[in-house]
Amino acid sequence: MISSDLEFLESFYMKYGSFIPLSEKDVLEYLKKNGNPDLSKRGLDIKGEMTRYRLGLASAPIAGFMVMYNKHTLSLEDLGTLEEQNWLNDQVKESKWKLKKPFCEIHWSLVAVTMATKTISYYDSQGIVFRHTTDVSNIMKYLLSEAREKEHTAFQKGWKITIIKGIPQQKNDSDCGVFVLEYCRRLSMKQPLLFSQEDMPHIRKRIYKELCDCRLND
């Protein structure tokens, strides 16, 4: 890579605190935008260059790197849980989504409440029905209590619980948190749940970028 290309890697590193969210696609798009359209003929070893540059900076992490949004703060250690097949921690999931409720004992699953249809929906990436029966019941009790307290008679009855089947399922023991976040993202954006275990590396990188950018990316 030429010096300007290395400057891109350095600016990426400074913006995101690490190369965890950097993909080969990011580098290709940058090079194409900056006058390097025919990369295949050059035989550019992008992955090799990324690895060499990453190793060169690995011994000098950005001290005190943090992402702050509203009342939430994410450290580089928090963001690092998005690397490869690490388990996501609570900080990453709670600053990311507040509209849907993830639940975890050992395994993360999702409960979503749709007020318009008075439906409590349960999503589990391992297909285990009612793993969190107590959590679902507590949400039901909370909703009924709020309806009574605020005298919303329409919400004091008629609630139903739905187990959502046929959704993307994980094939390992480490990606449940990522599946929950992707369920949340697509439900909130009214997009179909069309992704799979094979998409996890890309999704982890995208989540990392979204957390640092404080916005949803395409």
mmCIF file of C-alpha atoms in Angstrom, residues 34-189:
data_model
loop_
_atom_site.group_PDB
_atom_site.id
_atom_site.type_symbol
_atom_site.label_atom_id
_atom_site.label_comp_id
_atom_site.label_asym_id
_atom_site.label_seq_id
_atom_site.Cartn_x
_atom_site.Cartn_y
_atom_site.Cartn_z
ATOM 1 C CA ASN A 34 -9.039 7.207 -4.319
ATOM 2 C CA GLY A 35 -7.916 6.261 -7.817
ATOM 3 C CA ASN A 36 -7.209 2.538 -7.481
ATOM 4 C CA PRO A 37 -10.071 0.988 -9.500
ATOM 5 C CA ASP A 38 -8.256 -2.042 -10.943
ATOM 6 C CA LEU A 39 -7.033 -3.822 -7.850
ATOM 7 C CA SER A 40 -7.155 -7.358 -9.193
ATOM 8 C CA LYS A 41 -4.415 -6.731 -11.759
ATOM 9 C CA ARG A 42 -2.144 -5.276 -9.115
ATOM 10 C CA GLY A 43 -2.448 -8.444 -7.063
ATOM 11 C CA LEU A 44 -2.825 -6.419 -3.878
ATOM 12 C CA ASP A 45 -2.716 -8.575 -0.743
ATOM 13 C CA ILE A 46 -5.258 -6.561 1.244
ATOM 14 C CA LYS A 47 -5.670 -9.064 4.075
ATOM 15 C CA GLY A 48 -1.905 -9.361 4.401
ATOM 16 C CA GLU A 49 -1.447 -5.589 4.528
ATOM 17 C CA MET A 50 -4.235 -5.251 7.095
ATOM 18 C CA THR A 51 -2.676 -7.958 9.247
ATOM 19 C CA ARG A 52 0.795 -6.435 9.084
ATOM 20 C CA TYR A 53 -0.481 -2.967 9.931
ATOM 21 C CA ARG A 54 -2.673 -4.298 12.709
ATOM 22 C CA LEU A 55 0.218 -6.203 14.278
ATOM 23 C CA GLY A 56 2.325 -3.081 14.117
ATOM 24 C CA LEU A 57 -0.177 -1.197 16.279
ATOM 25 C CA ALA A 58 -1.223 -4.072 18.514
ATOM 26 C CA SER A 59 1.405 -3.194 21.090
ATOM 27 C CA ALA A 60 0.136 0.392 21.300
ATOM 28 C CA PRO A 61 -3.650 0.425 21.883
ATOM 29 C CA ILE A 62 -5.374 3.782 22.118
ATOM 30 C CA ALA A 63 -5.279 4.580 25.825
ATOM 31 C CA GLY A 64 -8.613 5.563 27.303
ATOM 32 C CA PHE A 65 -10.591 5.072 24.076
ATOM 33 C CA MET A 66 -14.314 5.401 24.847
ATOM 34 C CA VAL A 67 -17.614 5.910 23.086
ATOM 35 C CA MET A 68 -20.085 8.122 24.939
ATOM 36 C CA TYR A 69 -23.720 8.587 23.939
ATOM 37 C CA ASN A 70 -26.368 10.093 26.218
ATOM 38 C CA LYS A 71 -25.747 8.423 29.582
ATOM 39 C CA HIS A 72 -23.955 5.384 28.186
ATOM 40 C CA THR A 73 -20.214 4.807 27.955
ATOM 41 C CA LEU A 74 -18.436 1.996 26.126
ATOM 42 C CA SER A 75 -14.777 1.226 26.697
ATOM 43 C CA LEU A 76 -12.431 -0.486 24.257
ATOM 44 C CA GLU A 77 -12.786 -3.589 26.432
ATOM 45 C CA ASP A 78 -16.578 -3.508 25.954
ATOM 46 C CA LEU A 79 -16.235 -3.094 22.186
ATOM 47 C CA GLY A 80 -13.654 -5.868 22.123
ATOM 48 C CA THR A 81 -16.370 -8.395 22.986
ATOM 49 C CA LEU A 82 -17.528 -7.992 19.366
ATOM 50 C CA GLU A 83 -14.326 -9.562 18.057
ATOM 51 C CA GLU A 84 -14.575 -12.968 16.396
ATOM 52 C CA GLN A 85 -16.645 -15.342 18.604
ATOM 53 C CA ASN A 86 -16.464 -13.566 21.960
ATOM 54 C CA TRP A 87 -19.571 -13.343 24.106
ATOM 55 C CA LEU A 88 -21.080 -9.852 24.045
ATOM 56 C CA ASN A 89 -21.303 -8.117 27.409
ATOM 57 C CA ASP A 90 -24.246 -6.225 28.925
ATOM 58 C CA GLN A 91 -22.854 -2.789 28.064
ATOM 59 C CA VAL A 92 -22.835 -3.490 24.331
ATOM 60 C CA LYS A 93 -26.420 -4.768 24.315
ATOM 61 C CA GLU A 94 -27.957 -2.110 26.646
ATOM 62 C CA SER A 95 -26.463 1.021 24.905
ATOM 63 C CA LYS A 96 -27.385 -0.519 21.565
ATOM 64 C CA TRP A 97 -31.111 -1.179 22.136
ATOM 65 C CA LYS A 98 -33.592 0.102 24.702
ATOM 66 C CA LEU A 99 -36.907 -0.587 22.940
ATOM 67 C CA LYS A 100 -36.673 -4.355 23.058
ATOM 68 C CA LYS A 101 -35.648 -6.336 26.132
ATOM 69 C CA PRO A 102 -32.850 -8.921 25.925
ATOM 70 C CA PHE A 103 -32.720 -11.500 28.719
ATOM 71 C CA CYS A 104 -29.768 -13.546 29.849
ATOM 72 C CA GLU A 105 -28.867 -16.143 32.416
ATOM 73 C CA ILE A 106 -26.334 -18.098 30.394
ATOM 74 C CA HIS A 107 -27.991 -17.609 27.015
ATOM 75 C CA TRP A 108 -29.371 -14.381 25.484
ATOM 76 C CA SER A 109 -32.892 -14.295 24.085
ATOM 77 C CA LEU A 110 -35.336 -11.512 23.258
ATOM 78 C CA VAL A 111 -38.795 -10.459 24.396
ATOM 79 C CA ALA A 112 -40.518 -7.791 22.280
ATOM 80 C CA VAL A 113 -43.767 -6.042 23.202
ATOM 81 C CA THR A 114 -46.087 -4.748 20.473
ATOM 82 C CA MET A 115 -48.574 -2.393 22.084
ATOM 83 C CA ALA A 116 -50.773 -2.044 19.001
ATOM 84 C CA THR A 117 -51.637 -5.754 18.963
ATOM 85 C CA LYS A 118 -51.107 -6.393 22.698
ATOM 86 C CA THR A 119 -48.610 -9.105 21.864
ATOM 87 C CA ILE A 120 -45.558 -10.284 23.793
ATOM 88 C CA SER A 121 -43.232 -12.071 21.372
ATOM 89 C CA TYR A 122 -40.385 -14.374 22.342
ATOM 90 C CA TYR A 123 -37.328 -14.853 20.095
ATOM 91 C CA ASP A 124 -34.681 -17.482 20.808
ATOM 92 C CA SER A 125 -31.739 -18.248 18.517
ATOM 93 C CA GLN A 126 -31.493 -21.799 19.872
ATOM 94 C CA GLY A 127 -35.193 -22.513 19.476
ATOM 95 C CA ILE A 128 -35.720 -23.280 23.153
ATOM 96 C CA VAL A 129 -39.330 -22.525 24.072
ATOM 97 C CA PHE A 130 -39.993 -20.635 27.302
ATOM 98 C CA ARG A 131 -36.400 -20.622 28.465
ATOM 99 C CA HIS A 132 -37.322 -17.414 30.276
ATOM 100 C CA THR A 133 -40.884 -18.107 31.375
ATOM 101 C CA THR A 134 -40.422 -16.042 34.528
ATOM 102 C CA ASP A 135 -39.138 -13.034 32.585
ATOM 103 C CA VAL A 136 -42.076 -13.156 30.166
ATOM 104 C CA SER A 137 -44.523 -13.475 33.060
ATOM 105 C CA ASN A 138 -42.943 -10.504 34.827
ATOM 106 C CA ILE A 139 -43.302 -8.372 31.711
ATOM 107 C CA MET A 140 -46.968 -9.343 31.504
ATOM 108 C CA LYS A 141 -47.462 -8.391 35.180
ATOM 109 C CA TYR A 142 -45.688 -5.074 34.633
ATOM 110 C CA LEU A 143 -47.830 -4.186 31.616
ATOM 111 C CA LEU A 144 -51.063 -5.017 33.445
ATOM 112 C CA SER A 145 -49.936 -3.066 36.505
ATOM 113 C CA GLU A 146 -49.107 0.001 34.391
ATOM 114 C CA ALA A 147 -52.438 -0.250 32.573
ATOM 115 C CA ARG A 148 -54.343 -0.337 35.865
ATOM 116 C CA GLU A 149 -52.310 2.484 37.403
ATOM 117 C CA LYS A 150 -52.827 4.733 34.383
ATOM 118 C CA GLU A 151 -56.435 3.567 33.959
ATOM 119 C CA HIS A 152 -55.934 2.344 30.399
ATOM 120 C CA THR A 153 -58.749 -0.171 30.343
ATOM 121 C CA ALA A 154 -57.982 -1.279 26.786
ATOM 122 C CA PHE A 155 -54.631 -2.684 27.946
ATOM 123 C CA GLN A 156 -55.907 -4.431 31.077
ATOM 124 C CA LYS A 157 -56.855 -7.595 29.171
ATOM 125 C CA GLY A 158 -56.439 -9.311 25.830
ATOM 126 C CA TRP A 159 -52.678 -9.770 25.925
ATOM 127 C CA LYS A 160 -51.185 -12.815 24.217
ATOM 128 C CA ILE A 161 -47.769 -14.438 24.227
ATOM 129 C CA THR A 162 -46.305 -15.644 20.928
ATOM 130 C CA ILE A 163 -43.297 -17.908 20.423
ATOM 131 C CA ILE A 164 -41.699 -16.839 17.143
ATOM 132 C CA LYS A 165 -40.570 -19.855 15.143
ATOM 133 C CA GLY A 166 -38.688 -20.222 11.870
ATOM 134 C CA ILE A 167 -36.231 -17.442 12.710
ATOM 135 C CA PRO A 168 -32.443 -17.495 12.097
ATOM 136 C CA GLN A 169 -30.695 -19.899 14.441
ATOM 137 C CA GLN A 170 -27.133 -19.945 15.765
ATOM 138 C CA LYS A 171 -24.813 -22.872 15.117
ATOM 139 C CA ASN A 172 -22.369 -22.234 17.938
ATOM 140 C CA ASP A 173 -22.428 -21.358 21.646
ATOM 141 C CA SER A 174 -21.096 -17.795 21.405
ATOM 142 C CA ASP A 175 -23.285 -15.760 19.019
ATOM 143 C CA CYS A 176 -26.592 -15.589 20.909
ATOM 144 C CA GLY A 177 -26.016 -11.940 21.851
ATOM 145 C CA VAL A 178 -25.305 -10.985 18.255
ATOM 146 C CA PHE A 179 -28.466 -12.781 17.100
ATOM 147 C CA VAL A 180 -30.499 -10.867 19.701
ATOM 148 C CA LEU A 181 -29.111 -7.521 18.518
ATOM 149 C CA GLU A 182 -29.803 -8.392 14.888
ATOM 150 C CA TYR A 183 -33.378 -9.429 15.780
ATOM 151 C CA CYS A 184 -33.775 -6.053 17.518
ATOM 152 C CA ARG A 185 -32.322 -4.084 14.647
ATOM 153 C CA ARG A 186 -34.459 -5.678 11.970
ATOM 154 C CA LEU A 187 -37.653 -5.599 14.021
ATOM 155 C CA SER A 188 -37.167 -1.922 14.832
ATOM 156 C CA MET A 189 -36.508 -1.117 11.170
#
